[in-house]
mmCIF file of C-alpha atoms and ligand atoms in Angstrom:
data_model
loop_
_atom_site.group_PDB
_atom_site.id
_atom_site.type_symbol
_atom_site.label_atom_id
_atom_site.label_comp_id
_atom_site.label_asym_id
_atom_site.label_seq_id
_atom_site.Cartn_x
_atom_site.Cartn_y
_atom_site.Cartn_z
ATOM 1 C CA MET F 1 0.000 0.000 0.000
ATOM 2 C CA PRO F 2 1.405 3.481 -0.860
ATOM 3 C CA ARG F 3 2.618 5.551 2.085
ATOM 4 C CA LEU F 4 2.063 9.308 2.342
ATOM 5 C CA LEU F 5 4.023 11.650 4.597
ATOM 6 C CA ILE F 6 2.282 14.963 5.403
ATOM 7 C CA LEU F 7 4.546 17.693 6.739
ATOM 8 C CA GLY F 8 2.101 19.348 9.088
ATOM 9 C CA GLY F 9 1.558 21.775 11.929
ATOM 10 C CA THR F 10 -1.270 23.681 10.227
ATOM 11 C CA THR F 11 -5.055 23.515 9.994
ATOM 12 C CA GLU F 12 -4.699 22.414 6.360
ATOM 13 C CA ALA F 13 -2.524 19.445 7.328
ATOM 14 C CA THR F 14 -4.933 18.422 10.100
ATOM 15 C CA ARG F 15 -7.912 18.604 7.727
ATOM 16 C CA LEU F 16 -6.058 16.580 5.107
ATOM 17 C CA ALA F 17 -5.161 13.842 7.602
ATOM 18 C CA ALA F 18 -8.799 13.748 8.767
ATOM 19 C CA ALA F 19 -10.089 13.503 5.193
ATOM 20 C CA LEU F 20 -7.734 10.591 4.485
ATOM 21 C CA GLN F 21 -8.723 8.552 7.531
ATOM 22 C CA ASN F 22 -11.047 6.327 5.556
ATOM 23 C CA TRP F 23 -8.839 5.949 2.488
ATOM 24 C CA SER F 24 -8.076 2.241 2.642
ATOM 25 C CA GLN F 25 -5.660 2.514 -0.321
ATOM 26 C CA LEU F 26 -3.197 4.826 1.475
ATOM 27 C CA GLU F 27 -1.157 4.749 4.699
ATOM 28 C CA VAL F 28 -0.825 8.240 6.140
ATOM 29 C CA GLN F 29 1.663 9.732 8.577
ATOM 30 C CA THR F 30 1.879 13.384 9.716
ATOM 31 C CA SER F 31 5.101 15.007 10.894
ATOM 32 C CA LEU F 32 5.111 17.938 13.344
ATOM 33 C CA ALA F 33 8.100 20.148 14.138
ATOM 34 C CA GLY F 34 7.279 20.061 17.866
ATOM 35 C CA ARG F 35 7.141 23.860 18.309
ATOM 36 C CA THR F 36 3.816 23.929 20.190
ATOM 37 C CA GLN F 37 3.610 22.487 23.715
ATOM 38 C CA GLN F 38 0.064 21.144 23.315
ATOM 39 C CA PRO F 39 -0.472 20.772 19.574
ATOM 40 C CA VAL F 40 -3.792 19.888 17.972
ATOM 41 C CA LEU F 41 -2.935 16.302 17.001
ATOM 42 C CA PRO F 42 -3.966 15.191 13.504
ATOM 43 C CA ALA F 43 -5.857 11.935 12.975
ATOM 44 C CA GLY F 44 -3.781 8.830 12.338
ATOM 45 C CA SER F 45 -0.080 8.254 12.796
ATOM 46 C CA VAL F 46 1.991 11.232 14.022
ATOM 47 C CA ARG F 47 5.725 11.731 14.505
ATOM 48 C CA VAL F 48 7.324 14.785 16.143
ATOM 49 C CA GLY F 49 10.674 16.584 15.699
ATOM 50 C CA GLY F 50 13.179 17.573 13.006
ATOM 51 C CA PHE F 51 14.675 15.055 10.571
ATOM 52 C CA GLY F 52 18.191 16.491 10.529
ATOM 53 C CA GLY F 53 18.198 18.595 7.352
ATOM 54 C CA VAL F 54 17.837 17.350 3.781
ATOM 55 C CA ALA F 55 20.036 14.286 4.351
ATOM 56 C CA GLY F 56 18.035 13.279 7.425
ATOM 57 C CA LEU F 57 14.751 13.678 5.567
ATOM 58 C CA VAL F 58 15.977 11.644 2.574
ATOM 59 C CA ASP F 59 17.069 8.939 4.994
ATOM 60 C CA TYR F 60 13.688 9.030 6.725
ATOM 61 C CA LEU F 61 11.738 8.809 3.439
ATOM 62 C CA LYS F 62 13.751 5.755 2.429
ATOM 63 C CA THR F 63 13.695 3.980 5.799
ATOM 64 C CA GLU F 64 9.944 4.503 6.212
ATOM 65 C CA GLY F 65 9.197 3.509 2.594
ATOM 66 C CA ILE F 66 7.388 6.784 1.866
ATOM 67 C CA ASP F 67 5.945 7.026 -1.677
ATOM 68 C CA LEU F 68 4.318 10.483 -1.670
ATOM 69 C CA LEU F 69 5.050 13.736 0.136
ATOM 70 C CA ILE F 70 2.684 16.635 0.869
ATOM 71 C CA ASP F 71 4.188 19.781 2.332
ATOM 72 C CA ALA F 72 1.334 21.386 4.271
ATOM 73 C CA THR F 73 3.555 23.410 6.621
ATOM 74 C CA HIS F 74 3.047 27.056 7.554
ATOM 75 C CA PRO F 75 3.696 29.565 4.712
ATOM 76 C CA PHE F 76 6.518 31.085 6.824
ATOM 77 C CA ALA F 77 8.185 27.741 7.549
ATOM 78 C CA ALA F 78 10.542 28.225 4.594
ATOM 79 C CA GLN F 79 13.354 25.933 5.700
ATOM 80 C CA ILE F 80 11.332 22.734 5.946
ATOM 81 C CA SER F 81 9.625 23.486 2.608
ATOM 82 C CA GLN F 82 13.006 23.918 0.907
ATOM 83 C CA ASN F 83 14.292 20.734 2.563
ATOM 84 C CA ALA F 84 11.184 18.828 1.476
ATOM 85 C CA ALA F 85 11.557 19.916 -2.158
ATOM 86 C CA GLU F 86 15.233 18.893 -2.233
ATOM 87 C CA ALA F 87 14.664 15.606 -0.404
ATOM 88 C CA ALA F 88 11.767 14.631 -2.692
ATOM 89 C CA HIS F 89 13.947 15.363 -5.718
ATOM 90 C CA ILE F 90 16.824 13.268 -4.386
ATOM 91 C CA ALA F 91 14.532 10.388 -3.370
ATOM 92 C CA GLY F 92 12.583 10.608 -6.656
ATOM 93 C CA LEU F 93 9.201 11.105 -4.939
ATOM 94 C CA PRO F 94 6.215 13.152 -6.126
ATOM 95 C CA ILE F 95 5.714 16.194 -3.889
ATOM 96 C CA LEU F 96 2.802 18.604 -3.555
ATOM 97 C CA SER F 97 2.641 21.858 -1.622
ATOM 98 C CA LEU F 98 -0.720 22.551 0.052
ATOM 99 C CA GLN F 99 -0.842 26.144 1.210
ATOM 100 C CA ARG F 100 -3.727 28.460 2.059
ATOM 101 C CA PRO F 101 -3.926 31.601 -0.117
ATOM 102 C CA ALA F 102 -2.323 34.776 1.216
ATOM 103 C CA TRP F 103 -4.569 37.580 2.484
ATOM 104 C CA THR F 104 -5.091 40.490 0.116
ATOM 105 C CA PRO F 105 -5.983 44.046 1.171
ATOM 106 C CA GLN F 106 -9.559 45.266 0.857
ATOM 107 C CA ALA F 107 -11.009 48.772 0.500
ATOM 108 C CA GLY F 108 -10.346 50.671 3.726
ATOM 109 C CA ASP F 109 -7.278 48.661 4.701
ATOM 110 C CA ARG F 110 -4.112 50.563 5.655
ATOM 111 C CA TRP F 111 -1.469 47.918 4.945
ATOM 112 C CA ILE F 112 2.223 48.535 4.609
ATOM 113 C CA SER F 113 3.644 45.445 2.897
ATOM 114 C CA VAL F 114 7.229 44.576 3.816
ATOM 115 C CA PRO F 115 9.485 41.655 2.849
ATOM 116 C CA ASP F 116 10.873 40.775 6.270
ATOM 117 C CA LEU F 117 10.958 41.438 10.017
ATOM 118 C CA ALA F 118 13.839 43.928 9.915
ATOM 119 C CA THR F 119 11.949 46.121 7.436
ATOM 120 C CA ALA F 120 8.811 45.786 9.567
ATOM 121 C CA ALA F 121 10.720 47.108 12.592
ATOM 122 C CA LYS F 122 11.973 50.113 10.575
ATOM 123 C CA GLN F 123 8.429 50.903 9.368
ATOM 124 C CA LEU F 124 7.249 51.380 12.959
ATOM 125 C CA ALA F 125 9.149 54.678 13.290
ATOM 126 C CA ASP F 126 6.099 56.771 12.340
ATOM 127 C CA LEU F 127 3.235 54.526 13.380
ATOM 128 C CA GLY F 128 2.742 55.387 17.037
ATOM 129 C CA ASP F 129 3.904 54.191 20.441
ATOM 130 C CA ARG F 130 1.752 51.135 21.128
ATOM 131 C CA ILE F 131 2.193 48.195 18.779
ATOM 132 C CA PHE F 132 0.340 44.847 18.591
ATOM 133 C CA LEU F 133 2.867 42.171 17.521
ATOM 134 C CA THR F 134 1.130 39.081 16.126
ATOM 135 C CA ILE F 135 4.109 37.191 14.733
ATOM 136 C CA GLY F 136 4.345 34.293 17.175
ATOM 137 C CA ARG F 137 7.081 33.832 19.770
ATOM 138 C CA GLN F 138 10.197 32.869 17.786
ATOM 139 C CA GLU F 139 11.226 36.173 16.227
ATOM 140 C CA LEU F 140 10.372 38.868 18.788
ATOM 141 C CA ALA F 141 14.061 39.805 19.032
ATOM 142 C CA ALA F 142 13.718 41.715 15.737
ATOM 143 C CA PHE F 143 11.799 44.403 17.703
ATOM 144 C CA ALA F 144 13.752 44.289 20.987
ATOM 145 C CA HIS F 145 15.937 47.312 20.092
ATOM 146 C CA LEU F 146 12.915 49.642 19.844
ATOM 147 C CA ARG F 147 13.049 50.699 23.507
ATOM 148 C CA ASP F 148 10.801 53.754 23.001
ATOM 149 C CA ARG F 149 7.815 51.616 21.932
ATOM 150 C CA TRP F 150 5.398 49.495 23.966
ATOM 151 C CA PHE F 151 4.415 46.109 22.494
ATOM 152 C CA LEU F 152 1.483 43.783 23.090
ATOM 153 C CA MET F 153 2.913 40.403 22.003
ATOM 154 C CA ARG F 154 0.454 37.581 21.292
ATOM 155 C CA MET F 155 1.489 33.931 21.011
ATOM 156 C CA ILE F 156 0.318 30.422 21.936
ATOM 157 C CA ASP F 157 3.249 29.378 24.163
ATOM 158 C CA PRO F 158 5.571 31.730 26.103
ATOM 159 C CA PRO F 159 8.895 32.764 24.534
ATOM 160 C CA ALA F 160 12.173 31.062 25.497
ATOM 161 C CA GLU F 161 13.483 32.364 28.844
ATOM 162 C CA ASP F 162 16.705 33.732 27.342
ATOM 163 C CA ALA F 163 15.048 35.359 24.276
ATOM 164 C CA PRO F 164 15.617 39.142 23.961
ATOM 165 C CA LEU F 165 12.156 40.727 24.148
ATOM 166 C CA PRO F 166 10.715 44.142 23.358
ATOM 167 C CA LEU F 167 9.197 46.122 26.239
ATOM 168 C CA GLY F 168 5.520 45.425 26.840
ATOM 169 C CA GLU F 169 3.095 42.679 27.710
ATOM 170 C CA ILE F 170 2.807 39.050 26.616
ATOM 171 C CA LEU F 171 -0.638 37.700 25.836
ATOM 172 C CA LEU F 172 -0.984 33.905 25.607
ATOM 173 C CA GLU F 173 -3.942 33.072 23.372
ATOM 174 C CA ARG F 174 -4.756 30.483 20.707
ATOM 175 C CA GLY F 175 -7.136 31.368 17.849
ATOM 176 C CA PRO F 176 -9.640 31.346 16.300
ATOM 177 C CA PHE F 177 -10.534 34.883 17.382
ATOM 178 C CA SER F 178 -13.750 36.816 16.697
ATOM 179 C CA VAL F 179 -13.855 40.373 15.345
ATOM 180 C CA GLU F 180 -15.447 41.485 18.641
ATOM 181 C CA HIS F 181 -12.550 39.969 20.582
ATOM 182 C CA GLU F 182 -9.961 41.638 18.362
ATOM 183 C CA ARG F 183 -11.720 44.999 18.368
ATOM 184 C CA SER F 184 -11.955 45.106 22.159
ATOM 185 C CA LEU F 185 -8.295 44.090 22.483
ATOM 186 C CA LEU F 186 -7.166 46.884 20.141
ATOM 187 C CA ILE F 187 -9.248 49.434 22.047
ATOM 188 C CA ARG F 188 -8.373 48.194 25.567
ATOM 189 C CA PHE F 189 -4.624 48.289 24.894
ATOM 190 C CA GLN F 190 -4.855 51.575 22.924
ATOM 191 C CA ILE F 191 -3.040 50.039 19.970
ATOM 192 C CA ASP F 192 -1.690 52.404 17.295
ATOM 193 C CA ALA F 193 -0.479 49.801 14.752
ATOM 194 C CA ILE F 194 -0.311 46.037 14.168
ATOM 195 C CA VAL F 195 2.515 43.853 12.851
ATOM 196 C CA SER F 196 1.380 40.630 11.204
ATOM 197 C CA LYS F 197 2.709 37.898 8.956
ATOM 198 C CA ASN F 198 0.633 37.291 5.833
ATOM 199 C CA SER F 199 -0.301 33.827 7.060
ATOM 200 C CA GLY F 200 -3.686 33.684 5.296
ATOM 201 C CA GLY F 201 -6.610 31.546 6.440
ATOM 202 C CA THR F 202 -9.649 32.403 8.549
ATOM 203 C CA ALA F 203 -8.692 31.491 12.132
ATOM 204 C CA ILE F 204 -6.706 34.648 12.817
ATOM 205 C CA ALA F 205 -8.113 36.927 10.099
ATOM 206 C CA ALA F 206 -10.516 38.812 12.402
ATOM 207 C CA LYS F 207 -7.725 41.220 13.385
ATOM 208 C CA LEU F 208 -7.672 42.479 9.774
ATOM 209 C CA LYS F 209 -11.351 43.442 9.908
ATOM 210 C CA ALA F 210 -11.051 44.972 13.377
ATOM 211 C CA ALA F 211 -8.062 47.060 12.216
ATOM 212 C CA ARG F 212 -10.000 48.190 9.122
ATOM 213 C CA GLU F 213 -12.962 49.271 11.261
ATOM 214 C CA LEU F 214 -10.726 51.229 13.633
ATOM 215 C CA GLY F 215 -8.595 52.695 10.820
ATOM 216 C CA LEU F 216 -5.377 51.175 12.202
ATOM 217 C CA PRO F 217 -2.340 50.489 9.996
ATOM 218 C CA ILE F 218 -0.999 46.947 9.628
ATOM 219 C CA VAL F 219 2.649 46.317 8.788
ATOM 220 C CA MET F 220 2.177 43.118 6.774
ATOM 221 C CA ILE F 221 5.189 40.850 6.402
ATOM 222 C CA GLU F 222 4.812 39.070 3.076
ATOM 223 C CA ARG F 223 5.610 35.390 2.590
ATOM 224 C CA PRO F 224 9.121 34.133 1.925
ATOM 225 C CA PRO F 225 9.795 32.597 -1.522
ATOM 226 C CA GLN F 226 8.590 29.029 -2.000
ATOM 227 C CA PRO F 227 10.457 26.190 -3.723
ATOM 228 C CA GLN F 228 9.389 25.328 -7.269
ATOM 229 C CA VAL F 229 7.029 22.398 -6.647
ATOM 230 C CA GLU F 230 3.428 21.769 -7.713
ATOM 231 C CA GLN F 231 1.183 23.829 -5.462
ATOM 232 C CA VAL F 232 -2.514 23.756 -4.551
ATOM 233 C CA THR F 233 -4.523 25.861 -2.123
ATOM 234 C CA THR F 234 -7.496 23.642 -1.311
ATOM 235 C CA LEU F 235 -8.093 20.300 0.353
ATOM 236 C CA ALA F 236 -10.156 19.150 -2.658
ATOM 237 C CA ALA F 237 -7.234 19.808 -5.018
ATOM 238 C CA ALA F 238 -4.835 17.934 -2.717
ATOM 239 C CA LEU F 239 -7.196 14.926 -2.649
ATOM 240 C CA GLN F 240 -7.419 15.058 -6.446
ATOM 241 C CA TRP F 241 -3.610 14.996 -6.681
ATOM 242 C CA LEU F 242 -3.518 11.984 -4.357
ATOM 243 C CA LYS F 243 -6.102 10.107 -6.453
ATOM 244 C CA LEU F 244 -3.893 10.597 -9.500
ATOM 245 C CA HIS F 245 -0.835 9.253 -7.659
ATOM 246 C CA CYS F 246 -2.332 6.278 -5.771
HETATM 247 N N1 NAP O 1 1.395 30.066 13.192
HETATM 248 C C1 NAP O 1 1.677 28.806 12.969
HETATM 249 O O1 NAP O 1 0.847 27.924 13.066
HETATM 250 C C2 NAP O 1 3.078 28.448 12.574
HETATM 251 C C3 NAP O 1 3.424 27.129 12.509
HETATM 252 C C4 NAP O 1 4.716 26.822 12.118
HETATM 253 C C5 NAP O 1 5.585 27.843 11.789
HETATM 254 N N2 NAP O 1 5.224 29.139 11.849
HETATM 255 C C6 NAP O 1 6.160 30.195 11.495
HETATM 256 O O2 NAP O 1 7.091 29.683 10.556
HETATM 257 C C7 NAP O 1 8.409 30.146 10.845
HETATM 258 C C8 NAP O 1 9.423 29.029 10.987
HETATM 259 O O3 NAP O 1 8.892 27.943 11.719
HETATM 260 P P1 NAP O 1 9.616 26.573 11.889
HETATM 261 O O4 NAP O 1 10.878 26.750 12.682
HETATM 262 O O5 NAP O 1 8.598 25.610 12.392
HETATM 263 O O6 NAP O 1 9.948 26.150 10.384
HETATM 264 P P2 NAP O 1 11.310 26.148 9.517
HETATM 265 O O7 NAP O 1 12.167 27.293 9.878
HETATM 266 O O8 NAP O 1 10.900 25.973 8.104
HETATM 267 O O9 NAP O 1 11.972 24.773 9.994
HETATM 268 C C9 NAP O 1 13.096 24.699 10.842
HETATM 269 C C10 NAP O 1 13.342 23.248 11.105
HETATM 270 O O10 NAP O 1 12.307 22.692 11.899
HETATM 271 C C11 NAP O 1 12.058 21.347 11.521
HETATM 272 N N3 NAP O 1 10.684 21.245 11.039
HETATM 273 C C12 NAP O 1 9.854 22.244 10.621
HETATM 274 N N4 NAP O 1 8.638 21.762 10.312
HETATM 275 C C13 NAP O 1 8.714 20.422 10.528
HETATM 276 C C14 NAP O 1 7.759 19.355 10.410
HETATM 277 N N5 NAP O 1 6.489 19.576 10.009
HETATM 278 N N6 NAP O 1 8.173 18.099 10.727
HETATM 279 C C15 NAP O 1 9.439 17.875 11.148
HETATM 280 N N7 NAP O 1 10.377 18.834 11.289
HETATM 281 C C16 NAP O 1 10.007 20.090 10.986
HETATM 282 C C17 NAP O 1 13.071 21.015 10.451
HETATM 283 O O11 NAP O 1 14.206 20.506 11.135
HETATM 284 P P3 NAP O 1 15.252 19.512 10.462
HETATM 285 O O12 NAP O 1 16.082 20.326 9.534
HETATM 286 O O13 NAP O 1 16.018 18.962 11.629
HETATM 287 O O14 NAP O 1 14.451 18.466 9.738
HETATM 288 C C18 NAP O 1 13.361 22.374 9.852
HETATM 289 O O15 NAP O 1 14.607 22.458 9.182
HETATM 290 C C19 NAP O 1 8.281 30.994 12.071
HETATM 291 O O16 NAP O 1 8.209 32.304 11.591
HETATM 292 C C20 NAP O 1 6.965 30.599 12.688
HETATM 293 O O17 NAP O 1 6.375 31.706 13.343
HETATM 294 C C21 NAP O 1 3.974 29.461 12.246
#
């Protein structure tokens, strides 16, 4: 029976694993990086932790007898996506990237699109004193030098104890969030501007609408480049690809 490895850690990966539960013609395994302390576990077989770069992943694909690879990792998880593309090429396996579409600005939005965190930090110079950082916990150091700003930093798990942090308050919350929730947060903390990654999807999109309603600017960090592999944006298209390859 063909074996599929899903590189996961996203809603899309979890939905794909759930949809494949009753596929008797395919054995499915999901791999998680292990970043979240209490992850939402996908249905079926799950493994956790890095593979050890491209060589480690190639080794894993061979040892486990994997036939098909779907990269359904987060749009900002660029390293694992690059590794997956290279490892699939070396091992001679078909690979598909399943990634939710990026958000696009709507009428009334005040977005400042930037390519990376360092540029995002520079853009804050003229955007007020109180900033809502919604970029997770791993890269807060990029804003730590801005000692004349106050930051509300939202994440699922707390940052590492030795991580350099900006001044401000940490808010531990896991989405999905409602527009009402986001609006009241922005008002309560007197936020002047938001920094976000262009993650896409619906679970954390309410902040975009709340910002639009309140006329707040969003410094939007755009996605890193993706490797050149076949890409789809929907579960249905991923299932179609699997039918063709099983
Ligand atoms: N909001 C979210 O849900 C979410 C989720 C994930 C990531 N992100 C964002 O993505 C960025 C980078 O995250 P990241 O460190 O996870 O990714 P990454 O930088 O692409 O990956 C770093 C290493 O982690 C391991 N890894 C990543 N995903 C894996 C998986 N599914 N299974 C096994 N190993 C995996 C690999 O280690 P080896 O080289 O040892 O194989 C990989 O080289 C951050 O900006 C983060 O905020 C957001």
